[in-house]
GROMACS .gro file of N, CA and C in nm:
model
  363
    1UNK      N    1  -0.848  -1.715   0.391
    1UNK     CA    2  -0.947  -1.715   0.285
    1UNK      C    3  -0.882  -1.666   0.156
    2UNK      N    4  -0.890  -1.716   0.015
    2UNK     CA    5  -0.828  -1.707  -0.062
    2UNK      C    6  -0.962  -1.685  -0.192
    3UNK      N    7  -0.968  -1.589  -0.281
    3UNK     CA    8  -1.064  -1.566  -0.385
    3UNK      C    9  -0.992  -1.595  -0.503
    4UNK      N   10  -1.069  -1.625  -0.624
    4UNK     CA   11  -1.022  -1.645  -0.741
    4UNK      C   12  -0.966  -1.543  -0.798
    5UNK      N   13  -0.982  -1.396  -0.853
    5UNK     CA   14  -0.902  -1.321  -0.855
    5UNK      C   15  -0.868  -1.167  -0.814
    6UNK      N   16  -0.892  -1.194  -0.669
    6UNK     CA   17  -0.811  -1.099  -0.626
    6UNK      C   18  -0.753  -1.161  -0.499
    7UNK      N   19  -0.595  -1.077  -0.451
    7UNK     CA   20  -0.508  -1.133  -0.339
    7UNK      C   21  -0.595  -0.957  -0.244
    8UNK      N   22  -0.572  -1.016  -0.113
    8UNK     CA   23  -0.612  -0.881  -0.008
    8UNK      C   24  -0.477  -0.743  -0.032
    9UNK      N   25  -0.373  -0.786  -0.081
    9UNK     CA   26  -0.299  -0.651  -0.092
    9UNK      C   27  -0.318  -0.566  -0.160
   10UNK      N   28  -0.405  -0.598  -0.281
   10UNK     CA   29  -0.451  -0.516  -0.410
   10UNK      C   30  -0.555  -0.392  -0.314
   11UNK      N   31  -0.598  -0.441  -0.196
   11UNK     CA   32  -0.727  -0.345  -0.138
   11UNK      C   33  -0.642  -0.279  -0.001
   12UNK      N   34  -0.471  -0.283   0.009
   12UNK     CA   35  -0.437  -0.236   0.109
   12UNK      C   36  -0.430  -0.097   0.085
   13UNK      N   37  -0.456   0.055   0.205
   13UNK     CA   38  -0.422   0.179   0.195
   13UNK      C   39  -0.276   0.171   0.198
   14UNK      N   40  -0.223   0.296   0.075
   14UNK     CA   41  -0.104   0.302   0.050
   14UNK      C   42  -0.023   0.327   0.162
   15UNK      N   43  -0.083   0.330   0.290
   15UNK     CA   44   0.017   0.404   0.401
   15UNK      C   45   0.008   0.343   0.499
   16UNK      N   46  -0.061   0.178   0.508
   16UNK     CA   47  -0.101   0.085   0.632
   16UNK      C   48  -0.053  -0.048   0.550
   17UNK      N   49   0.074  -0.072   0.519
   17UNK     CA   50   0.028  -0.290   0.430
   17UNK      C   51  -0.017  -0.347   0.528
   18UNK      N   52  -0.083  -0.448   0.480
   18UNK     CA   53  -0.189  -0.555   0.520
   18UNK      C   54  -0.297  -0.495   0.577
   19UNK      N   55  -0.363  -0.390   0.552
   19UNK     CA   56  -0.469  -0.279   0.568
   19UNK      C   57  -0.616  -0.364   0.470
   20UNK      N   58  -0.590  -0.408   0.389
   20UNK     CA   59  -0.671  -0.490   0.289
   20UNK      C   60  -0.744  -0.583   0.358
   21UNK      N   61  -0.613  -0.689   0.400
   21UNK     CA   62  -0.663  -0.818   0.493
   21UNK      C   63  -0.740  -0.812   0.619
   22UNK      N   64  -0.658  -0.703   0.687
   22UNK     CA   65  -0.720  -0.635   0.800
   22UNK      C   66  -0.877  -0.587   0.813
   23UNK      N   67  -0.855  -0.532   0.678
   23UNK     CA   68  -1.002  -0.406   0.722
   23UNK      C   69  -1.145  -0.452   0.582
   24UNK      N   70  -1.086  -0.511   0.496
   24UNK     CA   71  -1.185  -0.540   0.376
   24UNK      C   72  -1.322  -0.607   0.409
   25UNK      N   73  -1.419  -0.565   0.355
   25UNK     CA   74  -1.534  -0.669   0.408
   25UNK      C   75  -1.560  -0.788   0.309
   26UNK      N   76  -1.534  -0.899   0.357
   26UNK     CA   77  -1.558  -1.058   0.302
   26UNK      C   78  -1.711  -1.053   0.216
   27UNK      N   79  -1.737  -0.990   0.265
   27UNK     CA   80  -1.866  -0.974   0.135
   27UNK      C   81  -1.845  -0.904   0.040
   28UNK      N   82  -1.813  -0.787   0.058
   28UNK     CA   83  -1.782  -0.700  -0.038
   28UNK      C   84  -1.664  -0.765  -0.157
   29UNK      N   85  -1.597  -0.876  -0.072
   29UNK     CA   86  -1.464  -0.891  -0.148
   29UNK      C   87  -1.535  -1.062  -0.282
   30UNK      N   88  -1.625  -1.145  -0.202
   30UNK     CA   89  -1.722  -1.214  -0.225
   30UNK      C   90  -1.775  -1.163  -0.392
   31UNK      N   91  -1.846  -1.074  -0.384
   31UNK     CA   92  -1.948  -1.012  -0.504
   31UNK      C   93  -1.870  -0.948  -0.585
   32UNK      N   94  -1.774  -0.893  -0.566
   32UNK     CA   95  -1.652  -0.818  -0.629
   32UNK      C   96  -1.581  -0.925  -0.763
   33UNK      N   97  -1.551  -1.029  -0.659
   33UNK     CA   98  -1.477  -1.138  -0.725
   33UNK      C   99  -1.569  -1.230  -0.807
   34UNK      N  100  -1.732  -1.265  -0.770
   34UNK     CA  101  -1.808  -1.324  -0.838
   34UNK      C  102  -1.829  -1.219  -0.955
   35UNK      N  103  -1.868  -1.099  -0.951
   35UNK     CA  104  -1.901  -0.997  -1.089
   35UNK      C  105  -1.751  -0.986  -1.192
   36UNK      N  106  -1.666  -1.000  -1.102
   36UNK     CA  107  -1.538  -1.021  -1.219
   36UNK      C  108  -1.526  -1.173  -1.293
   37UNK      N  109  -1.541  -1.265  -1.240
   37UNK     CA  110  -1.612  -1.423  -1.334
   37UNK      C  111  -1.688  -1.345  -1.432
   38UNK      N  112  -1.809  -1.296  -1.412
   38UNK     CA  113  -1.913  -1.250  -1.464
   38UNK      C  114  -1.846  -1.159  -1.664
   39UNK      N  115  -1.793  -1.095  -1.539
   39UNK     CA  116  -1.740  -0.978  -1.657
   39UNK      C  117  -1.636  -1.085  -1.759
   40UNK      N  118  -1.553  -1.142  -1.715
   40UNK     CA  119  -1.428  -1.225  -1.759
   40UNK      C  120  -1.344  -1.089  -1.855
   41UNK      N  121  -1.365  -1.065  -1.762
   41UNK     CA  122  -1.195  -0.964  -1.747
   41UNK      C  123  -1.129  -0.934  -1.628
   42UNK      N  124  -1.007  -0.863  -1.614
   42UNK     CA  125  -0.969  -0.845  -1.514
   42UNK      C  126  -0.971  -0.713  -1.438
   43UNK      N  127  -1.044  -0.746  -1.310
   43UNK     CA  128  -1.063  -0.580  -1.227
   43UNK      C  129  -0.928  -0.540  -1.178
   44UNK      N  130  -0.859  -0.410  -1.234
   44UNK     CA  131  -0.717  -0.372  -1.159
   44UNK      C  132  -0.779  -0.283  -1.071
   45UNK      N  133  -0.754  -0.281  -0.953
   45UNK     CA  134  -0.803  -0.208  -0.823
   45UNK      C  135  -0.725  -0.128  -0.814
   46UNK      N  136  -0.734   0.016  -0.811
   46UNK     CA  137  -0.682   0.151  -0.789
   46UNK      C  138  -0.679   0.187  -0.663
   47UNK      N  139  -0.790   0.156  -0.588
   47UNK     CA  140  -0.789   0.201  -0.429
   47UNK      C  141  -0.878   0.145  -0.389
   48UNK      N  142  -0.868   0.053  -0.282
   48UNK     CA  143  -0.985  -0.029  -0.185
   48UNK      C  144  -0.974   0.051  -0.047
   49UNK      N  145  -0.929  -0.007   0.062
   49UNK     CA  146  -0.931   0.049   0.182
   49UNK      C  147  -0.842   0.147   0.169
   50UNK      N  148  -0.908   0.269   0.259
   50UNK     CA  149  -0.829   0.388   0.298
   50UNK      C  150  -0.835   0.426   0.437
   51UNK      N  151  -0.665   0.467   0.474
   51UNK     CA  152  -0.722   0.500   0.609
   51UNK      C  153  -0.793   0.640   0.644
   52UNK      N  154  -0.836   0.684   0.728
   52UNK     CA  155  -0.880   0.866   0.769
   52UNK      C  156  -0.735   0.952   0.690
   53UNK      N  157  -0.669   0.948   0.759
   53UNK     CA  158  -0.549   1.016   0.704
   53UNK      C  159  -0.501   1.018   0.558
   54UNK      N  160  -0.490   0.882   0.509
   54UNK     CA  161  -0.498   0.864   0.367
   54UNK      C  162  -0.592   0.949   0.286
   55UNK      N  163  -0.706   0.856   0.321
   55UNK     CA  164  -0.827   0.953   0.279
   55UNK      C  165  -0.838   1.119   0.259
   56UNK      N  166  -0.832   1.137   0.339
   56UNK     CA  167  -0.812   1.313   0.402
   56UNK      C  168  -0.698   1.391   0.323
   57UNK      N  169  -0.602   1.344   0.282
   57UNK     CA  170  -0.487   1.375   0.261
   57UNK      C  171  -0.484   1.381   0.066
   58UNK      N  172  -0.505   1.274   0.027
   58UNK     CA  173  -0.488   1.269  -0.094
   58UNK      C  174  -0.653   1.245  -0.164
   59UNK      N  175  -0.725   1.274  -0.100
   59UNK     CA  176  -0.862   1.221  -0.177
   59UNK      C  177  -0.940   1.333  -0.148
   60UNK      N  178  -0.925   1.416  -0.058
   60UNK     CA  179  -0.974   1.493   0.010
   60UNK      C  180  -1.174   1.500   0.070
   61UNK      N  181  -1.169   1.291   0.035
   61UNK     CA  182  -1.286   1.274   0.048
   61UNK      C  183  -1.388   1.321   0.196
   62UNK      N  184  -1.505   1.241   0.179
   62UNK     CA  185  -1.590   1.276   0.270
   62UNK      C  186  -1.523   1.202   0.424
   63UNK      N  187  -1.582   1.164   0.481
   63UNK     CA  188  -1.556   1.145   0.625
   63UNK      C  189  -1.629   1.008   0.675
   64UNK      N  190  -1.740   1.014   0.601
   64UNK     CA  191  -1.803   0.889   0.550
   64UNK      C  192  -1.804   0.793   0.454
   65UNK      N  193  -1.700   0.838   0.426
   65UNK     CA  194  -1.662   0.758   0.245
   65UNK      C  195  -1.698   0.589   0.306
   66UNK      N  196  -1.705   0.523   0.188
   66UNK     CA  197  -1.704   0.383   0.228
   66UNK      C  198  -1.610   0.300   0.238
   67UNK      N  199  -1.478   0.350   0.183
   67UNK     CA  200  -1.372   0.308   0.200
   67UNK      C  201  -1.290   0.279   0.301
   68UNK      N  202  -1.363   0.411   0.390
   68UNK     CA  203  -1.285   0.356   0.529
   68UNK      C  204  -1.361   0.239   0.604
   69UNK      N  205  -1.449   0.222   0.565
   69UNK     CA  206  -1.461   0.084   0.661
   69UNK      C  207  -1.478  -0.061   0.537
   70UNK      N  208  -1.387  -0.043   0.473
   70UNK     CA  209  -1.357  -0.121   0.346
   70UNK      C  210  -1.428  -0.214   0.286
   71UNK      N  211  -1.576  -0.122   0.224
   71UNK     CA  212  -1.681  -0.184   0.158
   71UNK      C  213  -1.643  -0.149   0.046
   72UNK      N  214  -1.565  -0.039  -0.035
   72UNK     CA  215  -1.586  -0.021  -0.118
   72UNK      C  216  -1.431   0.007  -0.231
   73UNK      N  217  -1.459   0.009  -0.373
   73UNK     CA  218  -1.299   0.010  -0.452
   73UNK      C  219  -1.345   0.070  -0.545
   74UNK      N  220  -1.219   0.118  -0.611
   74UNK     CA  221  -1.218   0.187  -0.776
   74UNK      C  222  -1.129   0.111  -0.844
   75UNK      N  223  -1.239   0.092  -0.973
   75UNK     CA  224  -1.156  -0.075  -1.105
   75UNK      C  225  -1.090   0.091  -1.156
   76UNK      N  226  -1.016   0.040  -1.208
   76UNK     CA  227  -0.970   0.111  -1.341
   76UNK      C  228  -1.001   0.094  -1.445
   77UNK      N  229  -1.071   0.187  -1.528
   77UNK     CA  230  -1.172   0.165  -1.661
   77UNK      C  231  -1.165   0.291  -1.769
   78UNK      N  232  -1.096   0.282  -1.847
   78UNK     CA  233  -1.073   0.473  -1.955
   78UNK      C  234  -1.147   0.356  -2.098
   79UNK      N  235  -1.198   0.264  -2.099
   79UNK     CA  236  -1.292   0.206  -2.193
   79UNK      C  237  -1.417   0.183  -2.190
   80UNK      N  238  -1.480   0.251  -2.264
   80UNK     CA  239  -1.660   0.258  -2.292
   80UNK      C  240  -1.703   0.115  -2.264
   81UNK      N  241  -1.684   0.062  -2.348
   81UNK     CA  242  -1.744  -0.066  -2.405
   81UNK      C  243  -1.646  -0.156  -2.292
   82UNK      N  244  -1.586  -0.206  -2.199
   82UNK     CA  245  -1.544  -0.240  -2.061
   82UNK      C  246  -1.608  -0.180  -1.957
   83UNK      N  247  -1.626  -0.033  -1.991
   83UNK     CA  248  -1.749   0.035  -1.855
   83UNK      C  249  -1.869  -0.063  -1.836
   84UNK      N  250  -1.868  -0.057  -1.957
   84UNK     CA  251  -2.054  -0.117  -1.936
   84UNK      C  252  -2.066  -0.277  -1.887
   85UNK      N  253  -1.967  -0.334  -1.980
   85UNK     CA  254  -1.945  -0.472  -1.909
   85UNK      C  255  -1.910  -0.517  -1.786
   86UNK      N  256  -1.840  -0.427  -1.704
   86UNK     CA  257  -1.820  -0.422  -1.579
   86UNK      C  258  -1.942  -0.370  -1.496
   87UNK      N  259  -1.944  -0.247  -1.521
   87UNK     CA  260  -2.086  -0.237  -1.457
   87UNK      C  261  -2.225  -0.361  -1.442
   88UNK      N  262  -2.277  -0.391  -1.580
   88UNK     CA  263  -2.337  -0.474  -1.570
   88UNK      C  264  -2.288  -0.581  -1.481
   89UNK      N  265  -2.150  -0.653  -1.439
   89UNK     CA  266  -2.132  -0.745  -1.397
   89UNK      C  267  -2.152  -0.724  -1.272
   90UNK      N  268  -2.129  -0.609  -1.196
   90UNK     CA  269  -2.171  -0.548  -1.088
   90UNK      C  270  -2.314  -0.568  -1.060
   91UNK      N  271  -2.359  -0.508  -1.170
   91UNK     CA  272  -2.553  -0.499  -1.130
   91UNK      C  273  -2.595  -0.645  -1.076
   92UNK      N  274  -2.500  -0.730  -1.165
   92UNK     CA  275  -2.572  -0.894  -1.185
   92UNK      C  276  -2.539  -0.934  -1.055
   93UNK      N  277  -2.441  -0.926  -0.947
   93UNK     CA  278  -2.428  -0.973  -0.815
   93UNK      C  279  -2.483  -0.875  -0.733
   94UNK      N  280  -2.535  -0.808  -0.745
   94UNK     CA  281  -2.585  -0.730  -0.681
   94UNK      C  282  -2.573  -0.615  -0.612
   95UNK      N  283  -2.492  -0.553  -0.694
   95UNK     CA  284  -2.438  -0.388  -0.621
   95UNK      C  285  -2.505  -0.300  -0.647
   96UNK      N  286  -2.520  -0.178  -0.575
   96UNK     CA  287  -2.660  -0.078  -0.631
   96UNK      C  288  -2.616   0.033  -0.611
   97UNK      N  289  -2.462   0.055  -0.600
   97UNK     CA  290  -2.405   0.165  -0.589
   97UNK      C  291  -2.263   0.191  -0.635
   98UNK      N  292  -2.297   0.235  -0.787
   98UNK     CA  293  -2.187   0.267  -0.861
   98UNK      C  294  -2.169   0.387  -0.900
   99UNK      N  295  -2.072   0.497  -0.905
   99UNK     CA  296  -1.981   0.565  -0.988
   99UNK      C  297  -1.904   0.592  -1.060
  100UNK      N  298  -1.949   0.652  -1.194
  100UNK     CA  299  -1.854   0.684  -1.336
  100UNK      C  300  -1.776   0.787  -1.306
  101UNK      N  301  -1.662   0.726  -1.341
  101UNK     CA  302  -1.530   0.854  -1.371
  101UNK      C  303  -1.451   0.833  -1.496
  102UNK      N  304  -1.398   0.912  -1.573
  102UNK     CA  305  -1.366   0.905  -1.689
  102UNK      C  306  -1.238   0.801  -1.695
  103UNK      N  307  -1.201   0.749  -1.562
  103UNK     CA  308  -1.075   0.679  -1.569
  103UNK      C  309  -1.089   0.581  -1.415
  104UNK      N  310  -1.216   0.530  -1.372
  104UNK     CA  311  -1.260   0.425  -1.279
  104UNK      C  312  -1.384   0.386  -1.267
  105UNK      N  313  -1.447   0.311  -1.185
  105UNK     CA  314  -1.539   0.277  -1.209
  105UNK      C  315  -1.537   0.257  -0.984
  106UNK      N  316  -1.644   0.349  -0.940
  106UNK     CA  317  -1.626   0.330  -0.777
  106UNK      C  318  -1.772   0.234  -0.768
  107UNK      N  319  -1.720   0.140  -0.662
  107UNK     CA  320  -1.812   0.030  -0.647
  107UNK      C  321  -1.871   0.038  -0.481
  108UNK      N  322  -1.943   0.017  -0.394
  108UNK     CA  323  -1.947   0.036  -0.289
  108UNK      C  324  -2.138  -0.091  -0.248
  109UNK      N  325  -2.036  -0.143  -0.137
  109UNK     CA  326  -2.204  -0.219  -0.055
  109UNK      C  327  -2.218  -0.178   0.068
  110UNK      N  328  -2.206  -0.026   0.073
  110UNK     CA  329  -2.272   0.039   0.196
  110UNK      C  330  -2.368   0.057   0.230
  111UNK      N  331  -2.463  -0.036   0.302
  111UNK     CA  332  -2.563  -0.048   0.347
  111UNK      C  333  -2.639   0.027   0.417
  112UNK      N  334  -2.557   0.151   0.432
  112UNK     CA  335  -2.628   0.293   0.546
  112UNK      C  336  -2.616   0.396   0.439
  113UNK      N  337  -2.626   0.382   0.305
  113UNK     CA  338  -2.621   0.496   0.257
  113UNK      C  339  -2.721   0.443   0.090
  114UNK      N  340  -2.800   0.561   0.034
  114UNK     CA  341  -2.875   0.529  -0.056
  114UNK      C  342  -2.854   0.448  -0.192
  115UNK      N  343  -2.927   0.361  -0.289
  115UNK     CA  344  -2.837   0.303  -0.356
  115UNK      C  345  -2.866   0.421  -0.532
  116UNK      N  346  -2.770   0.434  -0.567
  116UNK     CA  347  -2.756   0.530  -0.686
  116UNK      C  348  -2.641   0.485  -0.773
  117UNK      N  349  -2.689   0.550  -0.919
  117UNK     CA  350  -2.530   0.555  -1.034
  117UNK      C  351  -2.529   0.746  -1.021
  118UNK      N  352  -2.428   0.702  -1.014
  118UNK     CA  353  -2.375   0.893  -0.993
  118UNK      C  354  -2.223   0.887  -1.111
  119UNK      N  355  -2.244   1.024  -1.146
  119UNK     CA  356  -2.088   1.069  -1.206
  119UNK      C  357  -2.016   1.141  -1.135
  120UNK      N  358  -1.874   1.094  -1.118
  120UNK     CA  359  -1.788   1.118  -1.034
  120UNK      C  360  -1.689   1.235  -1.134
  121UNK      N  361  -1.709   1.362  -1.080
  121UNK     CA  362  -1.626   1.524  -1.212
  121UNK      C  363  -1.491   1.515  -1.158
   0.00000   0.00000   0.00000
């Protein structure tokens, strides 16, 4: 399966290659790639799939993050006026769970967890 612009290595954990292809969800990767048409710019992906260890190690995230079961990514975004356009392009395919950080933008279609915009400190 091949998307317009993104390749599956961009979403591999830094410590598993082919972790992307492996573990990404085809939907998630689907709406991702339709909201970037949308936006017509380009999403640089900072981190898609993570493994436990990864995770744990350098993120010191939750345990439930969505990443590990690879619904979810961080664009890289340190521009206002690109935040919003991205976001919106998000809203427009249908994502309902985004996070602001002063330097990403976390996207997630985790379906077991509530849908919210949160700021990420």
């Amino acid at each position: 399966m091949e998307y317009k612009y993104f390749r599956f290595e961009e979403f591999d954990s830094p410590d598993l290659p082919g972790s992307g292809y492996k573990y990404m969800d085809r939907e998630f990767i689907d709406m991702l790639d339709e909201a970037r048409d949308i936006a017509k710019m380009r999403f640089k992906i900072v981190k898609g799939y993570s493994t436990t260890n990864y995770n744990k190690i350098h993120y010191k995230a939750s345990t439930t993050s969505s990443h590990l079961i690879g619904r979810a990514a961080h664009i890289e975004c340190v521009n206002a006026k690109k935040r919003l356009r991205i976001v919106e392009a998000l809203n427009m395919v249908g994502f309902r769970r985004i996070g602001l950080h002063r330097k990403y933008i976390h996207v997630d279609n985790d379906d077991l967890k509530d849908d919210m915009l949160w700021f990420i400190i």
